[in-house]
PDB file of C-alpha atoms in Angstrom:
ATOM      1  CA  SER A   1      14.624  16.475  10.154  1.00  0.00           C
ATOM      2  CA  ALA A   2      16.938  15.055   7.278  1.00  0.00           C
ATOM      3  CA  VAL A   3      17.596  16.579   3.822  1.00  0.00           C
ATOM      4  CA  ILE A   4      17.619  13.414   1.094  1.00  0.00           C
ATOM      5  CA  SER A   5      19.027  12.717  -2.827  1.00  0.00           C
ATOM      6  CA  GLN A   6      18.506  10.645  -5.153  1.00  0.00           C
ATOM      7  CA  LYS A   7      20.014  10.107  -8.175  1.00  0.00           C
ATOM      8  CA  PRO A   8      18.853   9.715 -10.667  1.00  0.00           C
ATOM      9  CA  SER A   9      16.705  12.734 -10.342  1.00  0.00           C
ATOM     10  CA  ARG A  10      14.402  10.868 -13.840  1.00  0.00           C
ATOM     11  CA  ASP A  11      15.422   8.089 -16.202  1.00  0.00           C
ATOM     12  CA  ILE A  12      14.590   6.935 -19.643  1.00  0.00           C
ATOM     13  CA  CYS A  13      15.296   3.442 -19.947  1.00  0.00           C
ATOM     14  CA  GLN A  14      14.064   0.662 -22.336  1.00  0.00           C
ATOM     15  CA  ARG A  15      11.937  -2.777 -21.351  1.00  0.00           C
ATOM     16  CA  GLY A  16      14.538  -5.359 -20.166  1.00  0.00           C
ATOM     17  CA  THR A  17      17.379  -3.224 -18.896  1.00  0.00           C
ATOM     18  CA  SER A  18      17.964  -2.664 -14.744  1.00  0.00           C
ATOM     19  CA  LEU A  19      17.952   0.613 -13.003  1.00  0.00           C
ATOM     20  CA  THR A  20      20.548   1.143  -9.674  1.00  0.00           C
ATOM     21  CA  ILE A  21      18.513   4.578  -7.440  1.00  0.00           C
ATOM     22  CA  GLN A  22      20.793   5.807  -4.533  1.00  0.00           C
ATOM     23  CA  CYS A  23      19.561   7.736  -2.151  1.00  0.00           C
ATOM     24  CA  GLN A  24      21.565   9.324  -0.260  1.00  0.00           C
ATOM     25  CA  VAL A  25      21.121  10.830   3.578  1.00  0.00           C
ATOM     26  CA  ASP A  26      23.296  13.967   5.086  1.00  0.00           C
ATOM     27  CA  SER A  27      22.970  12.179   8.379  1.00  0.00           C
ATOM     28  CA  GLN A  28      23.061   8.427  10.457  1.00  0.00           C
ATOM     29  CA  VAL A  29      19.714   7.140   9.891  1.00  0.00           C
ATOM     30  CA  THR A  30      18.407   3.839  11.563  1.00  0.00           C
ATOM     31  CA  MET A  31      15.364   3.005   9.517  1.00  0.00           C
ATOM     32  CA  MET A  32      15.344   3.341   5.141  1.00  0.00           C
ATOM     33  CA  PHE A  33      12.968   2.922   3.098  1.00  0.00           C
ATOM     34  CA  TRP A  34      11.938   2.881  -0.765  1.00  0.00           C
ATOM     35  CA  TYR A  35       7.973   3.777  -2.524  1.00  0.00           C
ATOM     36  CA  ARG A  36       6.639   3.335  -5.386  1.00  0.00           C
ATOM     37  CA  GLN A  37       4.563   5.555  -6.930  1.00  0.00           C
ATOM     38  CA  GLN A  38       2.856   4.361  -9.575  1.00  0.00           C
ATOM     39  CA  PRO A  39       1.311   7.482 -12.700  1.00  0.00           C
ATOM     40  CA  GLY A  40      -1.877   9.230 -10.815  1.00  0.00           C
ATOM     41  CA  GLN A  41      -1.632   7.220  -7.590  1.00  0.00           C
ATOM     42  CA  SER A  42      -0.671   6.927  -4.361  1.00  0.00           C
ATOM     43  CA  LEU A  43       2.679   5.612  -2.643  1.00  0.00           C
ATOM     44  CA  THR A  44       3.888   1.894  -1.392  1.00  0.00           C
ATOM     45  CA  LEU A  45       6.047  -0.001   0.451  1.00  0.00           C
ATOM     46  CA  ILE A  46       8.237  -1.494  -1.781  1.00  0.00           C
ATOM     47  CA  ALA A  47      10.842  -2.382   1.616  1.00  0.00           C
ATOM     48  CA  THR A  48      12.321  -1.471   4.202  1.00  0.00           C
ATOM     49  CA  ALA A  49      16.163  -1.100   3.083  1.00  0.00           C
ATOM     50  CA  ASN A  50      18.315  -2.560   7.561  1.00  0.00           C
ATOM     51  CA  GLN A  51      21.442  -2.053   7.904  1.00  0.00           C
ATOM     52  CA  GLY A  52      23.836  -5.012   7.698  1.00  0.00           C
ATOM     53  CA  SER A  53      21.366  -7.664   7.241  1.00  0.00           C
ATOM     54  CA  GLU A  54      18.659  -8.232   3.997  1.00  0.00           C
ATOM     55  CA  ALA A  55      15.787  -5.767   3.031  1.00  0.00           C
ATOM     56  CA  THR A  56      12.308  -6.041   4.610  1.00  0.00           C
ATOM     57  CA  TYR A  57       9.747  -6.553   1.444  1.00  0.00           C
ATOM     58  CA  GLU A  58       6.145  -6.156   1.663  1.00  0.00           C
ATOM     59  CA  SER A  59       3.505  -8.188  -0.126  1.00  0.00           C
ATOM     60  CA  GLY A  60       3.739  -8.601  -4.079  1.00  0.00           C
ATOM     61  CA  PHE A  61       7.939  -6.800  -4.019  1.00  0.00           C
ATOM     62  CA  VAL A  62      10.553  -9.248  -4.377  1.00  0.00           C
ATOM     63  CA  ILE A  63      14.001  -9.089  -3.514  1.00  0.00           C
ATOM     64  CA  ASP A  64      14.929  -9.926  -7.678  1.00  0.00           C
ATOM     65  CA  LYS A  65      12.642  -7.764  -8.980  1.00  0.00           C
ATOM     66  CA  PHE A  66      13.584  -4.603  -6.680  1.00  0.00           C
ATOM     67  CA  PRO A  67      16.908  -6.140  -5.110  1.00  0.00           C
ATOM     68  CA  ILE A  68      18.700  -3.108  -2.096  1.00  0.00           C
ATOM     69  CA  SER A  69      21.985  -2.466  -0.080  1.00  0.00           C
ATOM     70  CA  ARG A  70      22.453  -0.821   2.428  1.00  0.00           C
ATOM     71  CA  PRO A  71      25.654  -0.499   3.145  1.00  0.00           C
ATOM     72  CA  ASN A  72      25.637   1.987   5.789  1.00  0.00           C
ATOM     73  CA  LEU A  73      23.573   4.315   7.730  1.00  0.00           C
ATOM     74  CA  THR A  74      23.358   7.030   4.728  1.00  0.00           C
ATOM     75  CA  PHE A  75      22.764   5.541   2.239  1.00  0.00           C
ATOM     76  CA  SER A  76      21.031   2.399   0.028  1.00  0.00           C
ATOM     77  CA  THR A  77      20.128   1.951  -3.618  1.00  0.00           C
ATOM     78  CA  LEU A  78      17.313   0.376  -4.571  1.00  0.00           C
ATOM     79  CA  THR A  79      17.424  -1.603  -8.338  1.00  0.00           C
ATOM     80  CA  VAL A  80      14.944  -2.011 -10.731  1.00  0.00           C
ATOM     81  CA  SER A  81      15.568  -5.473 -12.578  1.00  0.00           C
ATOM     82  CA  ASN A  82      14.365  -6.352 -16.308  1.00  0.00           C
ATOM     83  CA  MET A  83      12.218  -3.503 -16.817  1.00  0.00           C
ATOM     84  CA  SER A  84       8.920  -3.286 -18.247  1.00  0.00           C
ATOM     85  CA  PRO A  85       6.978  -0.249 -18.912  1.00  0.00           C
ATOM     86  CA  GLU A  86       4.449  -1.929 -16.207  1.00  0.00           C
ATOM     87  CA  ASP A  87       7.667  -0.443 -13.652  1.00  0.00           C
ATOM     88  CA  SER A  88       6.876   3.652 -14.858  1.00  0.00           C
ATOM     89  CA  SER A  89       6.452   5.111 -12.002  1.00  0.00           C
ATOM     90  CA  ILE A  90       8.595   7.806  -8.607  1.00  0.00           C
ATOM     91  CA  TYR A  91      10.484   5.619  -6.397  1.00  0.00           C
ATOM     92  CA  LEU A  92      11.010   7.783  -3.380  1.00  0.00           C
ATOM     93  CA  CYS A  93      13.717   7.188  -0.860  1.00  0.00           C
ATOM     94  CA  SER A  94      12.792   7.890   2.819  1.00  0.00           C
ATOM     95  CA  VAL A  95      14.008   7.624   6.252  1.00  0.00           C
ATOM     96  CA  GLY A  96      12.443   7.636   9.496  1.00  0.00           C
ATOM     97  CA  ASP A  97      13.701   9.691  12.720  1.00  0.00           C
ATOM     98  CA  ASP A  98      14.609   7.387  16.136  1.00  0.00           C
ATOM     99  CA  HIS A  99      11.338   7.203  17.360  1.00  0.00           C
ATOM    100  CA  TYR A 100       9.989   6.723  13.575  1.00  0.00           C
ATOM    101  CA  ASN A 101       7.441   8.670  14.573  1.00  0.00           C
ATOM    102  CA  GLU A 102       8.132  11.042  11.507  1.00  0.00           C
ATOM    103  CA  GLN A 103       9.124  10.530   7.750  1.00  0.00           C
ATOM    104  CA  PHE A 104      11.012  12.194   5.212  1.00  0.00           C
ATOM    105  CA  PHE A 105      11.014  11.949   2.070  1.00  0.00           C
ATOM    106  CA  GLY A 106      13.946  12.747  -0.531  1.00  0.00           C
ATOM    107  CA  PRO A 107      13.089  14.280  -4.230  1.00  0.00           C
ATOM    108  CA  GLY A 108      12.584  11.069  -5.822  1.00  0.00           C
ATOM    109  CA  THR A 109      13.152   9.084  -9.355  1.00  0.00           C
ATOM    110  CA  ARG A 110      10.862   9.933 -11.635  1.00  0.00           C
ATOM    111  CA  LEU A 111      11.913   5.965 -14.244  1.00  0.00           C
ATOM    112  CA  THR A 112      10.273   5.574 -17.508  1.00  0.00           C
ATOM    113  CA  VAL A 113      10.687   2.318 -19.602  1.00  0.00           C
ATOM    114  CA  LEU A 114       9.844   2.454 -22.841  1.00  0.00           C
TER     115      LEU A 114
ATOM    116  CA  ALA B   1      -4.232  -4.420   8.609  1.00  0.00           C
ATOM    117  CA  GLN B   2      -4.569  -0.763   8.256  1.00  0.00           C
ATOM    118  CA  SER B   3      -5.683   1.817   5.752  1.00  0.00           C
ATOM    119  CA  VAL B   4      -6.459   4.746   5.294  1.00  0.00           C
ATOM    120  CA  ALA B   5      -9.526   7.088   3.192  1.00  0.00           C
ATOM    121  CA  GLN B   6      -9.503  10.164   1.306  1.00  0.00           C
ATOM    122  CA  PRO B   7     -13.163  10.293   0.419  1.00  0.00           C
ATOM    123  CA  GLU B   8     -12.270  12.974  -2.552  1.00  0.00           C
ATOM    124  CA  ASP B   9     -10.372  12.716  -5.604  1.00  0.00           C
ATOM    125  CA  GLN B  10     -10.263  17.338  -5.931  1.00  0.00           C
ATOM    126  CA  VAL B  11     -10.919  19.507  -3.827  1.00  0.00           C
ATOM    127  CA  LYS B  12     -11.577  22.471  -5.012  1.00  0.00           C
ATOM    128  CA  VAL B  13     -12.503  26.201  -3.559  1.00  0.00           C
ATOM    129  CA  ALA B  14     -11.186  29.837  -4.252  1.00  0.00           C
ATOM    130  CA  GLU B  15      -7.938  31.521  -2.207  1.00  0.00           C
ATOM    131  CA  GLY B  16      -9.422  33.412   1.095  1.00  0.00           C
ATOM    132  CA  ASN B  17     -11.579  30.387   1.587  1.00  0.00           C
ATOM    133  CA  PRO B  18     -11.722  28.075   4.567  1.00  0.00           C
ATOM    134  CA  LEU B  19      -9.958  24.599   3.170  1.00  0.00           C
ATOM    135  CA  THR B  20     -11.168  21.001   4.281  1.00  0.00           C
ATOM    136  CA  VAL B  21      -9.417  17.715   3.197  1.00  0.00           C
ATOM    137  CA  LYS B  22     -11.179  14.377   4.380  1.00  0.00           C
ATOM    138  CA  CYS B  23      -9.497  11.641   5.951  1.00  0.00           C
ATOM    139  CA  THR B  24     -10.994   8.312   8.220  1.00  0.00           C
ATOM    140  CA  TYR B  25      -8.171   5.664   9.108  1.00  0.00           C
ATOM    141  CA  SER B  26      -8.829   1.993  10.052  1.00  0.00           C
ATOM    142  CA  VAL B  27      -5.897   0.880  12.238  1.00  0.00           C
ATOM    143  CA  SER B  28      -5.507  -1.595  15.061  1.00  0.00           C
ATOM    144  CA  GLY B  29      -3.256   0.084  17.671  1.00  0.00           C
ATOM    145  CA  ASN B  30      -2.575   3.297  18.599  1.00  0.00           C
ATOM    146  CA  PRO B  31      -2.373   5.631  15.971  1.00  0.00           C
ATOM    147  CA  TYR B  32      -0.044   8.187  14.355  1.00  0.00           C
ATOM    148  CA  LEU B  33      -1.499   9.846  11.665  1.00  0.00           C
ATOM    149  CA  PHE B  34       0.557  12.259   8.901  1.00  0.00           C
ATOM    150  CA  TRP B  35      -0.369  14.413   6.260  1.00  0.00           C
ATOM    151  CA  TYR B  36       2.347  15.472   3.123  1.00  0.00           C
ATOM    152  CA  VAL B  37       1.848  18.034   0.167  1.00  0.00           C
ATOM    153  CA  GLN B  38       3.328  16.794  -3.590  1.00  0.00           C
ATOM    154  CA  TYR B  39       3.742  20.066  -5.478  1.00  0.00           C
ATOM    155  CA  PRO B  40       4.670  18.738  -9.036  1.00  0.00           C
ATOM    156  CA  ASN B  41       8.075  17.375  -9.963  1.00  0.00           C
ATOM    157  CA  ARG B  42       8.824  17.564  -6.167  1.00  0.00           C
ATOM    158  CA  GLY B  43       8.504  15.146  -3.232  1.00  0.00           C
ATOM    159  CA  LEU B  44       6.116  14.595  -0.105  1.00  0.00           C
ATOM    160  CA  GLN B  45       6.346  17.452   2.469  1.00  0.00           C
ATOM    161  CA  PHE B  46       5.518  16.513   6.483  1.00  0.00           C
ATOM    162  CA  LEU B  47       2.561  18.592   6.665  1.00  0.00           C
ATOM    163  CA  LEU B  48       2.073  17.924  10.869  1.00  0.00           C
ATOM    164  CA  LYS B  49       0.939  14.898  12.584  1.00  0.00           C
ATOM    165  CA  TYR B  50      -0.857  13.309  15.215  1.00  0.00           C
ATOM    166  CA  ILE B  51       0.778  10.949  17.822  1.00  0.00           C
ATOM    167  CA  THR B  52      -0.386  12.177  21.432  1.00  0.00           C
ATOM    168  CA  GLY B  53      -1.742  14.557  23.314  1.00  0.00           C
ATOM    169  CA  ASP B  54      -4.429  17.289  21.256  1.00  0.00           C
ATOM    170  CA  ASN B  55      -6.588  16.828  19.563  1.00  0.00           C
ATOM    171  CA  LEU B  56      -6.066  19.767  17.054  1.00  0.00           C
ATOM    172  CA  VAL B  57      -3.126  20.393  15.232  1.00  0.00           C
ATOM    173  CA  LYS B  58      -0.972  23.059  14.037  1.00  0.00           C
ATOM    174  CA  GLY B  59       1.837  22.276  10.824  1.00  0.00           C
ATOM    175  CA  SER B  60       3.569  24.361   7.923  1.00  0.00           C
ATOM    176  CA  TYR B  61       2.159  27.135   6.330  1.00  0.00           C
ATOM    177  CA  GLY B  62      -1.185  27.139   8.483  1.00  0.00           C
ATOM    178  CA  PHE B  63      -2.807  23.840   8.198  1.00  0.00           C
ATOM    179  CA  GLU B  64      -3.930  22.193  11.673  1.00  0.00           C
ATOM    180  CA  ALA B  65      -5.601  18.929  11.299  1.00  0.00           C
ATOM    181  CA  GLU B  66      -7.955  17.761  14.079  1.00  0.00           C
ATOM    182  CA  PHE B  67      -7.547  14.087  15.125  1.00  0.00           C
ATOM    183  CA  ASN B  68     -11.695  12.822  15.711  1.00  0.00           C
ATOM    184  CA  LYS B  69     -11.155   9.194  17.595  1.00  0.00           C
ATOM    185  CA  SER B  70     -14.831   8.318  17.509  1.00  0.00           C
ATOM    186  CA  GLN B  71     -15.045   8.594  14.344  1.00  0.00           C
ATOM    187  CA  THR B  72     -11.670   7.679  13.230  1.00  0.00           C
ATOM    188  CA  SER B  73     -10.983  11.188  11.644  1.00  0.00           C
ATOM    189  CA  PHE B  74      -8.280  13.252  10.428  1.00  0.00           C
ATOM    190  CA  HIS B  75      -9.067  16.151   8.454  1.00  0.00           C
ATOM    191  CA  LEU B  76      -7.487  19.065   7.055  1.00  0.00           C
ATOM    192  CA  LYS B  77      -7.701  22.073   7.885  1.00  0.00           C
ATOM    193  CA  LYS B  78      -6.657  25.527   7.001  1.00  0.00           C
ATOM    194  CA  PRO B  79      -9.388  29.045   7.565  1.00  0.00           C
ATOM    195  CA  SER B  80      -8.435  31.026   4.608  1.00  0.00           C
ATOM    196  CA  ALA B  81      -6.160  28.709   1.296  1.00  0.00           C
ATOM    197  CA  LEU B  82      -3.825  30.447  -0.947  1.00  0.00           C
ATOM    198  CA  VAL B  83      -3.359  29.290  -4.652  1.00  0.00           C
ATOM    199  CA  SER B  84      -0.059  28.439  -3.785  1.00  0.00           C
ATOM    200  CA  ASP B  85      -1.590  25.815  -1.521  1.00  0.00           C
ATOM    201  CA  SER B  86      -2.772  23.350  -4.701  1.00  0.00           C
ATOM    202  CA  ALA B  87      -0.978  20.704  -4.278  1.00  0.00           C
ATOM    203  CA  LEU B  88      -0.982  16.743  -4.262  1.00  0.00           C
ATOM    204  CA  TYR B  89      -2.502  15.602  -0.296  1.00  0.00           C
ATOM    205  CA  PHE B  90      -2.087  12.640   1.179  1.00  0.00           C
ATOM    206  CA  CYS B  91      -3.208  11.743   5.068  1.00  0.00           C
ATOM    207  CA  ALA B  92      -1.122   8.712   6.866  1.00  0.00           C
ATOM    208  CA  VAL B  93      -1.003   6.374   9.438  1.00  0.00           C
ATOM    209  CA  ARG B  94       0.763   3.958  10.940  1.00  0.00           C
ATOM    210  CA  ASP B  95       0.064   1.778  13.737  1.00  0.00           C
ATOM    211  CA  GLY B  96       2.300   3.472  17.003  1.00  0.00           C
ATOM    212  CA  ASN B  97       1.237   0.046  18.592  1.00  0.00           C
ATOM    213  CA  ALA B  98       3.189  -2.461  16.340  1.00  0.00           C
ATOM    214  CA  GLY B  99       6.303  -2.090  13.264  1.00  0.00           C
ATOM    215  CA  ASN B 100       6.657   1.468  11.104  1.00  0.00           C
ATOM    216  CA  MET B 101       5.129   0.793   7.871  1.00  0.00           C
ATOM    217  CA  LEU B 102       3.633   3.905   6.901  1.00  0.00           C
ATOM    218  CA  THR B 103       0.007   2.880   4.429  1.00  0.00           C
ATOM    219  CA  PHE B 104      -1.382   5.791   2.792  1.00  0.00           C
ATOM    220  CA  GLY B 105      -4.843   7.496   1.265  1.00  0.00           C
ATOM    221  CA  GLY B 106      -5.460   7.969  -2.051  1.00  0.00           C
ATOM    222  CA  GLY B 107      -4.190  11.305  -2.005  1.00  0.00           C
ATOM    223  CA  THR B 108      -6.705  14.375  -2.738  1.00  0.00           C
ATOM    224  CA  ARG B 109      -5.794  17.108  -5.844  1.00  0.00           C
ATOM    225  CA  LEU B 110      -6.193  20.347  -3.978  1.00  0.00           C
ATOM    226  CA  MET B 111      -6.735  23.317  -6.501  1.00  0.00           C
ATOM    227  CA  VAL B 112      -7.481  27.293  -5.163  1.00  0.00           C
ATOM    228  CA  LYS B 113      -8.904  29.312  -7.543  1.00  0.00           C
ATOM    229  CA  PRO B 114      -8.139  33.216  -8.030  1.00  0.00           C
TER     230      PRO B 114
END
C-alpha cells in the first residue's frame, strides 16, 4: 500500500482567502484523487488529478474554485479558492493502484472557514 | 450511474457479540465493492474488497463481508466485536467495466459497548 501525507493537517481560514493543500505519496502512482467530506457527511469526489494534463472534475465542482496541480507522479495540490464557511470540510487525497482495484487515502486536511 | 446505500446511520452492539453493518449497491456493470473504516481525526483505512471470486471476503482486523449478487448487498460482519472497533464505516462501489470513480455510502457509525 502507498503511504500518503497531506499538508497542512488542519487550518482555520478567513472568508475570501485561498488555501493550498499538498499531497505527497511515497511511490509513483498513476491515479490521484481529491475528495471532500463535509461535516457529518460521506465522501464526495471533487476531481481526478491527471499528471501532465488538466484535472477531471465531477459534477458540481469547477476548476476556478478548486484548481488542482499534478506536476509529477508522486505529488498533487488542491487549492480551495475564495473560501466561504460552506467550504469547511475535510479534504482527502487518495491514490489508486495500477489496476484501480484499491484506493488508499491520506490522513486528510481539516479546513474551517470563519 | 452507481450508488451505495447504508440504511443504518448507527449500529450499537455489545462487546463480544457479532456485528453486521449493512450495505446495498447499484451499478450498471460489474461491481467492485469496498469497505473502509474511519477513526476519529484519521483518514480512511481500507478493510476489504470484493472484485471477483469467492463471495465471502476476509479482511483486516477480523472483518469479513459477503457479496450477494441477487440482493445487491455487501454486508460487513465480524463474529465478535471489540470496543476498539467503534468507528465510522463506509461502503463503496466502483463499476468494474467503466472508469475509476468510487462512490461512497453515507457511512454507519458503529458503537461497541463494553
